[in-house]
XYZ file of C-alpha atoms in Angstrom:
492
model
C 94.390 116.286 133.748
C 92.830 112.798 133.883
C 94.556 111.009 130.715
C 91.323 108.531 130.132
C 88.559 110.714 130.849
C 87.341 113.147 127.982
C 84.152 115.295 129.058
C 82.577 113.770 126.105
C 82.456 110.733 124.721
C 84.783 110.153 121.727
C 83.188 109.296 118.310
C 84.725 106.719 116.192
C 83.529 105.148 113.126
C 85.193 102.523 110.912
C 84.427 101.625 107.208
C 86.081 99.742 104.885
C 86.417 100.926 101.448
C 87.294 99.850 98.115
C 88.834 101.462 94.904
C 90.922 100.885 92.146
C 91.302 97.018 92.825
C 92.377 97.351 96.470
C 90.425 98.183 100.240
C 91.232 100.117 103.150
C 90.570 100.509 106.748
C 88.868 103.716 107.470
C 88.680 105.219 110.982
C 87.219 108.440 111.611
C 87.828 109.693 114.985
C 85.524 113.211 116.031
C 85.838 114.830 120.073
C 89.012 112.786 120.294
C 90.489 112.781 123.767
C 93.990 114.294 122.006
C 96.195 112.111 124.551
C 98.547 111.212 121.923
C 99.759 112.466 118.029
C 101.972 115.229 116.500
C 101.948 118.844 117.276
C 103.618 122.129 115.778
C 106.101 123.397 118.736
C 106.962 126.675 116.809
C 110.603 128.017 117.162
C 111.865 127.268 119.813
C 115.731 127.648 119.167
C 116.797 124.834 120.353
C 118.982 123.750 118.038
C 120.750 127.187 117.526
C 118.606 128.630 114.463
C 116.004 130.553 114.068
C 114.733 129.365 110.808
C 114.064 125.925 112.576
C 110.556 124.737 113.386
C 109.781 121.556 116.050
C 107.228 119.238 115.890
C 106.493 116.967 118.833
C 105.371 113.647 118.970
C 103.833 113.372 122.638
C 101.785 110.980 124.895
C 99.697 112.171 128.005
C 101.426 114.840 129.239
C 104.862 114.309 127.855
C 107.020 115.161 124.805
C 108.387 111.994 123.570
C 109.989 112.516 120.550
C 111.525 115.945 119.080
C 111.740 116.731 115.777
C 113.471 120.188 114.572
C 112.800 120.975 110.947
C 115.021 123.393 109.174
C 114.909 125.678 106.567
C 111.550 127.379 108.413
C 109.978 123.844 107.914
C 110.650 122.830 104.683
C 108.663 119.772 104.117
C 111.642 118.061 101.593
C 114.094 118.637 104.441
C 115.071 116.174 106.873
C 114.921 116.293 110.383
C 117.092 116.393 114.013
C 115.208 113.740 115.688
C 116.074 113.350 119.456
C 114.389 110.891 122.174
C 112.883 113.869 124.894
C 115.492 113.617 127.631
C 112.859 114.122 130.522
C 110.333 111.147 129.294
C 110.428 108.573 131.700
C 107.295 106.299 129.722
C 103.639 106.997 130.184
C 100.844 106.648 132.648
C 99.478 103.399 134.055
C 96.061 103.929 132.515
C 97.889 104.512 128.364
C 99.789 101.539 128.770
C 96.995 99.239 130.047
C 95.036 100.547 127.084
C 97.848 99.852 124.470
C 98.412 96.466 126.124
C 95.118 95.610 126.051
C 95.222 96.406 122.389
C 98.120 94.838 121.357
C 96.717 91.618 123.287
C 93.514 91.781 121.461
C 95.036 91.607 118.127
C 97.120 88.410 118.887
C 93.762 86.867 120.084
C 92.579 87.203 116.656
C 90.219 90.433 116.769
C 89.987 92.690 113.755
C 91.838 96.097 113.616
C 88.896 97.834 113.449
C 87.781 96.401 117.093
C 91.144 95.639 118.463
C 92.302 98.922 118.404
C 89.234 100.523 119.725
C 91.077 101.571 122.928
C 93.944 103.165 121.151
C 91.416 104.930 118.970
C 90.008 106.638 121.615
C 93.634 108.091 122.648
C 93.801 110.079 119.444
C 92.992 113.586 117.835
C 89.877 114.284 115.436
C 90.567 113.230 111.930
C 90.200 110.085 109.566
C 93.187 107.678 109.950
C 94.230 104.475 108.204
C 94.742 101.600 109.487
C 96.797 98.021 108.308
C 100.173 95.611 109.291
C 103.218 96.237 107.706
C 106.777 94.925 108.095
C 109.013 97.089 109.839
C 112.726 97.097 110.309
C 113.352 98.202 114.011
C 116.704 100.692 113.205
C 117.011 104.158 112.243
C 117.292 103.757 108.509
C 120.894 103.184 109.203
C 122.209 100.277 110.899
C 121.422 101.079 114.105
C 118.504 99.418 116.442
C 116.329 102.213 116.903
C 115.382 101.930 120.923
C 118.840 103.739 121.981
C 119.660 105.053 118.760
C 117.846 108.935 119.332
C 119.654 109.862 122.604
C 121.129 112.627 120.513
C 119.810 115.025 118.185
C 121.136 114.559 114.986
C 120.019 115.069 110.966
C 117.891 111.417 110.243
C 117.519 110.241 106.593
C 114.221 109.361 105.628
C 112.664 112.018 108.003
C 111.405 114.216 105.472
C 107.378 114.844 104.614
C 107.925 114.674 100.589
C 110.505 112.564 99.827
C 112.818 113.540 96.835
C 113.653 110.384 95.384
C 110.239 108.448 95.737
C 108.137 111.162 94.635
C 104.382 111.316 94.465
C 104.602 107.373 94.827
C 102.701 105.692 98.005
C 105.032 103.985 100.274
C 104.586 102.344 103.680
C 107.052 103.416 106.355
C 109.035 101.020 107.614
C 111.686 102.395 109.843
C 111.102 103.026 113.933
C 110.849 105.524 117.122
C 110.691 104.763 120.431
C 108.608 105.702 122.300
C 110.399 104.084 125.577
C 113.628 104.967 127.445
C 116.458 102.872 126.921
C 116.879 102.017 130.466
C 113.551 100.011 130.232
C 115.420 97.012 128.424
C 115.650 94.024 130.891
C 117.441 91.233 129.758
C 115.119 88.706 131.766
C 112.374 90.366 130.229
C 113.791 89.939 126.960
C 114.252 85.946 127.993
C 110.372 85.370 128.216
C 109.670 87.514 124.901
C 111.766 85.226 122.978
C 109.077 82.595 123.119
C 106.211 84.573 122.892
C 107.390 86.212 119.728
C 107.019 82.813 118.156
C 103.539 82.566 118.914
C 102.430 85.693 118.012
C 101.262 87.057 114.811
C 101.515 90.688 115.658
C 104.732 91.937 117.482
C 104.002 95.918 118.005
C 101.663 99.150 117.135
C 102.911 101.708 115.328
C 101.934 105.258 115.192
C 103.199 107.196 111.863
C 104.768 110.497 112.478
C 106.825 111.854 109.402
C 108.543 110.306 106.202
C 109.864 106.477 106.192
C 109.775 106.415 109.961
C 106.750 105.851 112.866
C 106.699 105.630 116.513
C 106.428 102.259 118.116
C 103.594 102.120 120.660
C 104.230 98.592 122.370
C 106.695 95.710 121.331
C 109.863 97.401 122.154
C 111.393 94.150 124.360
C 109.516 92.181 121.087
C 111.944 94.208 118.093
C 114.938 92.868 120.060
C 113.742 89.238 120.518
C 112.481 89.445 116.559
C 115.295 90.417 115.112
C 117.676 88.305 117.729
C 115.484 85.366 116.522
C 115.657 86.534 112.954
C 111.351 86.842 112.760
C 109.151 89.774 110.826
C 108.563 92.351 113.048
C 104.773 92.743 112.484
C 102.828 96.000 113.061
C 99.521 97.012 113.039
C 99.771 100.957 112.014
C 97.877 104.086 112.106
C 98.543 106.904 109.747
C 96.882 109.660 109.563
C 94.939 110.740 106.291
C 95.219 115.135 105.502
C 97.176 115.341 102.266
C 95.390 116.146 99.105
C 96.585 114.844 95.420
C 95.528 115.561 92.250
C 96.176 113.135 89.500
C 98.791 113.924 86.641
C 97.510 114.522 82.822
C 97.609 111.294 81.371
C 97.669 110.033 77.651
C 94.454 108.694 75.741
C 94.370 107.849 72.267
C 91.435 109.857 70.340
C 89.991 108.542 67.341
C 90.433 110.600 64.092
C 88.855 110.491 60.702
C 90.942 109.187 57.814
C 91.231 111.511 54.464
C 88.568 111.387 51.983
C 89.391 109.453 49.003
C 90.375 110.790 46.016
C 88.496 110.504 42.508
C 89.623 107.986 40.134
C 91.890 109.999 37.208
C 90.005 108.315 34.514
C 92.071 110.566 32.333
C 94.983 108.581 32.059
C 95.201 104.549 30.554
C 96.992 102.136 31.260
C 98.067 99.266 28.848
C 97.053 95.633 29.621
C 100.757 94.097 29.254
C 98.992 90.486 28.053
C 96.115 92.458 25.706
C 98.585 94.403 23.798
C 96.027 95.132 20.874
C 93.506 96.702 23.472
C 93.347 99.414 25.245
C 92.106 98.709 29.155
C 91.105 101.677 31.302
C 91.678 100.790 34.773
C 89.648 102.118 37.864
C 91.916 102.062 40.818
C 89.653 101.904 44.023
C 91.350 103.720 47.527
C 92.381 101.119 50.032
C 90.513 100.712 52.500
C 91.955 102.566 55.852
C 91.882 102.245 59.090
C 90.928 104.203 61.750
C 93.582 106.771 62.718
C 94.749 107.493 66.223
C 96.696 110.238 67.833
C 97.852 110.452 71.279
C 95.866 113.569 72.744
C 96.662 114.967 76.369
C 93.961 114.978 78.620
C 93.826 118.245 80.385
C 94.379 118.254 84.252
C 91.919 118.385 86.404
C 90.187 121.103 88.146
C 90.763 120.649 91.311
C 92.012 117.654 94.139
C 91.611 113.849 93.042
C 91.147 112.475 96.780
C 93.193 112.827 99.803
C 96.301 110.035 100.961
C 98.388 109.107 103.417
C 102.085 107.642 102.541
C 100.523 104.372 101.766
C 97.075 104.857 99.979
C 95.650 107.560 97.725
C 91.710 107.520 98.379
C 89.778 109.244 95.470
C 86.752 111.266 96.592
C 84.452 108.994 94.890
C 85.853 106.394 97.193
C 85.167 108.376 100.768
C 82.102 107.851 103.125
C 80.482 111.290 102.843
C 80.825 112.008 106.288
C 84.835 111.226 106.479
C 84.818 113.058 103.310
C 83.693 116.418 105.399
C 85.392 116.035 108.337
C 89.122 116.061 106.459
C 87.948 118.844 104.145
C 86.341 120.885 107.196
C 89.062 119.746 109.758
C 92.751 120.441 110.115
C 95.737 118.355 109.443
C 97.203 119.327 112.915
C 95.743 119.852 116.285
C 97.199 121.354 119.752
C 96.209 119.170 122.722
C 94.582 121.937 124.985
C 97.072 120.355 127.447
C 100.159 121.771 124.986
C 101.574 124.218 127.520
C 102.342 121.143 130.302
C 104.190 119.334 127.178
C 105.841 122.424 125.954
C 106.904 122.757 129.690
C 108.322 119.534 129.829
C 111.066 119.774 126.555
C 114.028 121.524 128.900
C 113.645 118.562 131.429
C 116.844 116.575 131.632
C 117.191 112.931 132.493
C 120.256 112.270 134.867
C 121.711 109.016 132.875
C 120.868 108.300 129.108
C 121.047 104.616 128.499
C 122.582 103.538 124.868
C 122.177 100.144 122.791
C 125.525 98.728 124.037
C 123.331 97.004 126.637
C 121.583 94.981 124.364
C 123.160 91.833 122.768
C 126.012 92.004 120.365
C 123.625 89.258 118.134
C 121.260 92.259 117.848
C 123.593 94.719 117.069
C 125.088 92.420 114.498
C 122.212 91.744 112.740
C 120.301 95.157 112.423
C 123.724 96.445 110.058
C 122.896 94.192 107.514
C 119.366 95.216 107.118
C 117.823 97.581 104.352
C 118.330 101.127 105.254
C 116.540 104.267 104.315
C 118.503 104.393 101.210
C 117.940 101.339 99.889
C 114.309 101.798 100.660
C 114.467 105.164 98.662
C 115.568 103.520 95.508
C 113.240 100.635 95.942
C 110.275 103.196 95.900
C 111.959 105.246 92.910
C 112.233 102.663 90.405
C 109.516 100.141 89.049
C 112.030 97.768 87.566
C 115.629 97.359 86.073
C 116.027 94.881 83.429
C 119.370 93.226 82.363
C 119.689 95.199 79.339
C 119.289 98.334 81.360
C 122.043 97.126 83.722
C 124.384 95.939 80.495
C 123.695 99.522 79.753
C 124.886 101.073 82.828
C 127.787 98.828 82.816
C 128.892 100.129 79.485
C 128.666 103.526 80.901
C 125.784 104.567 79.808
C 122.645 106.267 81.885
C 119.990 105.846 78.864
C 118.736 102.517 77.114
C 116.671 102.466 74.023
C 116.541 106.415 74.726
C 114.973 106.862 77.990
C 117.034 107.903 80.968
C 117.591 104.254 83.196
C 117.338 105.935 86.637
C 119.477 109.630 85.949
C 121.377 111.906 83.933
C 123.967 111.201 86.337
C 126.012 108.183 85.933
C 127.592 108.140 89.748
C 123.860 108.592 90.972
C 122.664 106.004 88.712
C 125.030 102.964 90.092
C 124.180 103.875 93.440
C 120.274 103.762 93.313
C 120.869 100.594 90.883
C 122.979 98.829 93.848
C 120.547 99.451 96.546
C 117.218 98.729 94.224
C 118.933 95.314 93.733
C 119.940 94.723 96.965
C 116.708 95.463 98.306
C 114.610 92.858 95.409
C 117.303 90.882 94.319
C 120.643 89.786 96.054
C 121.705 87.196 93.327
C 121.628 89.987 90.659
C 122.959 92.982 93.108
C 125.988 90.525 93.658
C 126.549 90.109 90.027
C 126.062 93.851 89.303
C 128.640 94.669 91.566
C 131.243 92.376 90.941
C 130.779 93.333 87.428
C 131.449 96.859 88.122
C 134.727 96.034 90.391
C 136.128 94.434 87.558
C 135.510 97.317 85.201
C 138.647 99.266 85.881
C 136.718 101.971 83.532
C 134.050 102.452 86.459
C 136.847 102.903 89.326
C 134.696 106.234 90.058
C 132.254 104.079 91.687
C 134.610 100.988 93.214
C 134.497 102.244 96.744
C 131.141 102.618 97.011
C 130.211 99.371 95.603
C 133.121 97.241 97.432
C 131.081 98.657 100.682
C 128.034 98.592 100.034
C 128.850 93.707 98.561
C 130.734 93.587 101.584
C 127.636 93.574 103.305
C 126.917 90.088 102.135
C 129.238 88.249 104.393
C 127.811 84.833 104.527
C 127.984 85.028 100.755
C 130.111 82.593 99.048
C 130.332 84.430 95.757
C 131.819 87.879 97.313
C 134.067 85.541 99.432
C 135.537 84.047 96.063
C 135.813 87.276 94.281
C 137.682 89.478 97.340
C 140.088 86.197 98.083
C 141.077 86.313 94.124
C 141.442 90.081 94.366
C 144.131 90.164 97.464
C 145.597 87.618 95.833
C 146.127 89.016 92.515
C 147.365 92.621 93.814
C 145.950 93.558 90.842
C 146.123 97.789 90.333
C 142.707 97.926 88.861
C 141.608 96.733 92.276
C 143.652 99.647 94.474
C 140.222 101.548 95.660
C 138.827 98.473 97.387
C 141.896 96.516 98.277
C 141.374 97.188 102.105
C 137.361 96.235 102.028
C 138.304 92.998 100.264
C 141.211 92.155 103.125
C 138.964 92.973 105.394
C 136.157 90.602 104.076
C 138.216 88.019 103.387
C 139.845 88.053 107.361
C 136.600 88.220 108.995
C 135.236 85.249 107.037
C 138.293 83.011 107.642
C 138.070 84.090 111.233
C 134.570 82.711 111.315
């Protein structure tokens, strides 16, 4: 099949719309060409059960990225994400047109007409479009251009994630969409400079949880993070989930009591008219209007339709976007889905891993927020100091509301990666707080891991040189991590 040329020309429309104090780019794309998205694969097997579905992620004619879903699909599951073996990177005419993008963008054109190329390569539906940070690993410490060459279970992979809820989020974590063998150190040598200059460094496709599929700027994550720059993306996610909004509180007004007749009845003596007798008429106070809270009842029906990081209400949708997701599906087949499905069995005769790139790199993508962190961040709105006095005291609830769980274990970890994600200063004096609590050993390990982290830290360096010092008992779950620390930053 020729890649670039549909038999009709594809229809896409852009609108930006606004609602409930913040706008989005709308893009709504109708006899899409269907070169490039996410596809149902069925059972295939591969990965020895039955109950397992796949979903592809493919370009052109090729599978790119496999993604088995247990548990007959299970949309709070997490995946076994593998790089396809047999993809050896797309045709001539895709990457000119996500080049040609990706150039536009740094020359200061608009998403709406910088991408126009790229929206061209996609399936009908209505998509949304914005930058966003991203951290190029997998959600766990590893860069994410060699880190797929095996299938294995991915955090963060999941549809509907457990800890973050109903709550928007934007993905941050990355595929590639590249082979590893790609990566040329000279090439590498003239994006370090350009990198500088630029003020977008890739193009991001979304395809399932925290983590999306990087278009272009693979050779631009390693010279961001090896300079220690943003990595920049403009992204595309799809829009076909509905929401309804929850029943929510409102105060109704209610009508104070009538007020009682005067008992003229009964008198009263006037203490400074002893001799007379003074009948006093006691008039009702004056009251207030009296509220109660009153449950609204839910609504009848979907509120709008959202991506993972906007919820559009209907009000809020051009009327003919608005029909196309309701009338359209959430998922199409390319009609070319037999050549990809041909394609997954195809092995590659070497499989390149991220040893190749430098150990700077390496170094540096362990010590950045992963998927975990990222959950908790998501879960919780805040955590004061009295919650966190709370917790350190052993307790899950303050002023009789649950902190973060019923479980206390569960509680210090979310706590420790909220913190370290929004605050170090206070994530470093949570933790050292709970090392020295010999009452909250349960959770030591975990915590002496997760502050060793912070190795340029001065504070961490002060408390694990007076803990191998002291041989102190309390401190016998973490002794190692603190020896550790302490060699490495004396080694320095």
């Amino acid at each position: 099949m020729k890649l670039l040329a549909a038999e009709k020309k594809v229809d896409v429309r852009t609108e930006t719309v606004d609602f409930d104090g913040q706008s989005a780019l709308l893009v709504s794309v109708k006899d899409g060409s269907g070169i490039m998205g996410t596809c149902l694969a069925g059972y295939l097997g591969t990965s020895g059960s039955t109950n397992s579905r796949t979903r592809l992620f493919y370009i052109g004619n090729d599978p790119v990225i496999s993604m088995v879903c247990p548990n007959r699909g299970n949309r709070q599951s997490d995946k076994l994400v593998s790089f396809s073996p047999g993809f050896q990177g797309y045709d001539q005419k895709i990457n000119g047109a996500l080049t040609n993008s990706f150039n536009r963008l740094n020359e200061g054109e608009s998403l709406a007409s910088g991408l126009r190329d790229i929206f061209n390569l996609l399936s009908d539906g209505v998509y949304v479009v914005y930058y966003s940070d991203y951290y190029p690993t997998d959600g766990a410490g590893i860069f994410f251009w060699g880190g797929y060459n095996i299938s294995h279970e991915v955090r963060g992979t999941a549809e509907y994630n457990r800890a973050i809820g109903d709550r928007t989020f934007k993905p941050c974590f990355l595929l590639p969409t590249q082979p590893m063998d790609y990566y040329a150190a000279r090439t590498k040598m003239g994006t370090d400079d350009l990198v500088k200059k630029r003020s977008v460094q890739g193009i991001a496709y979304h395809v399932t949880g925290l983590f999306s599929a990087l278009l272009k700027g693979h050779h631009g994550a390693v010279s961001c993070v090896d300079n220690n720059l943003p990595f920049r993306c403009a992204v595309i996610e799809k829009i076909t989930e509905p929401f309804t909004d929850k029943a929510y509180t409102v105060p109704m007004a209610v009508e104070p009591p009538e007020p009682s007749e005067p008992d003229n009845t009964s008198e009263e003596i006037d203490p400074e008219a002893p001799d007379a007798a003074a009948r006093i008429e006691v008039s009702a106070p004056e009251s207030e209007p009296m509220t109660e809270p009153v449950i609204a009842p839910p609504l009848n029906g979907i509120s709008g339709f959202r991506s993972p990081s906007v919820k559009i209400p209907l009000r809020a949708f051009p009327k003919d976007m608005l029909r196309q997701i309701i009338e359209g599906r959430a998922e199409y087949k390319p009609k070319h889905f037999n050549v990809i499905a041909a394609k997954l069995q195809t092995i590659r005769r070497k499989s390149v891993n991220n040893n190749v790139l430098p150990y700077s790199v390496l170094e540096r993508v362990e010590r950045m927020p992963d998927c975990e962190m990222i959950e908790s961040a998501y879960a919780i709105d805040s955590l004061t100091d009295e919650q966190l006095n709370c917790l350190l005291a052993g307790d899950v609830e303050c002023n009789g509301n649950v902190i973060v769980s019923p479980n206390f274990y569960s509680s210090i970890v979310t706590a420790c990666s909220f913190l370290q994600f929004k605050d170090i200063k206070r994530f470093v004096d949570f933790s050292i707080a709970i090392l020295e609590n010999p009452e909250l050993s349960a959770a030591h390990e975990y915590v002496a891991r997760r502050v060793a982290g912070q190795s340029e830290n001065k504070k961490v360096f002060n408390f694990f040189e007076s803990v191998v010092e002291s041989a102190d008992p309390k401190y016998e779950k973490f002794l190692a991590t603190a020896q550790t620390f302490v060699k490495r930053w004396k080694n320095k």
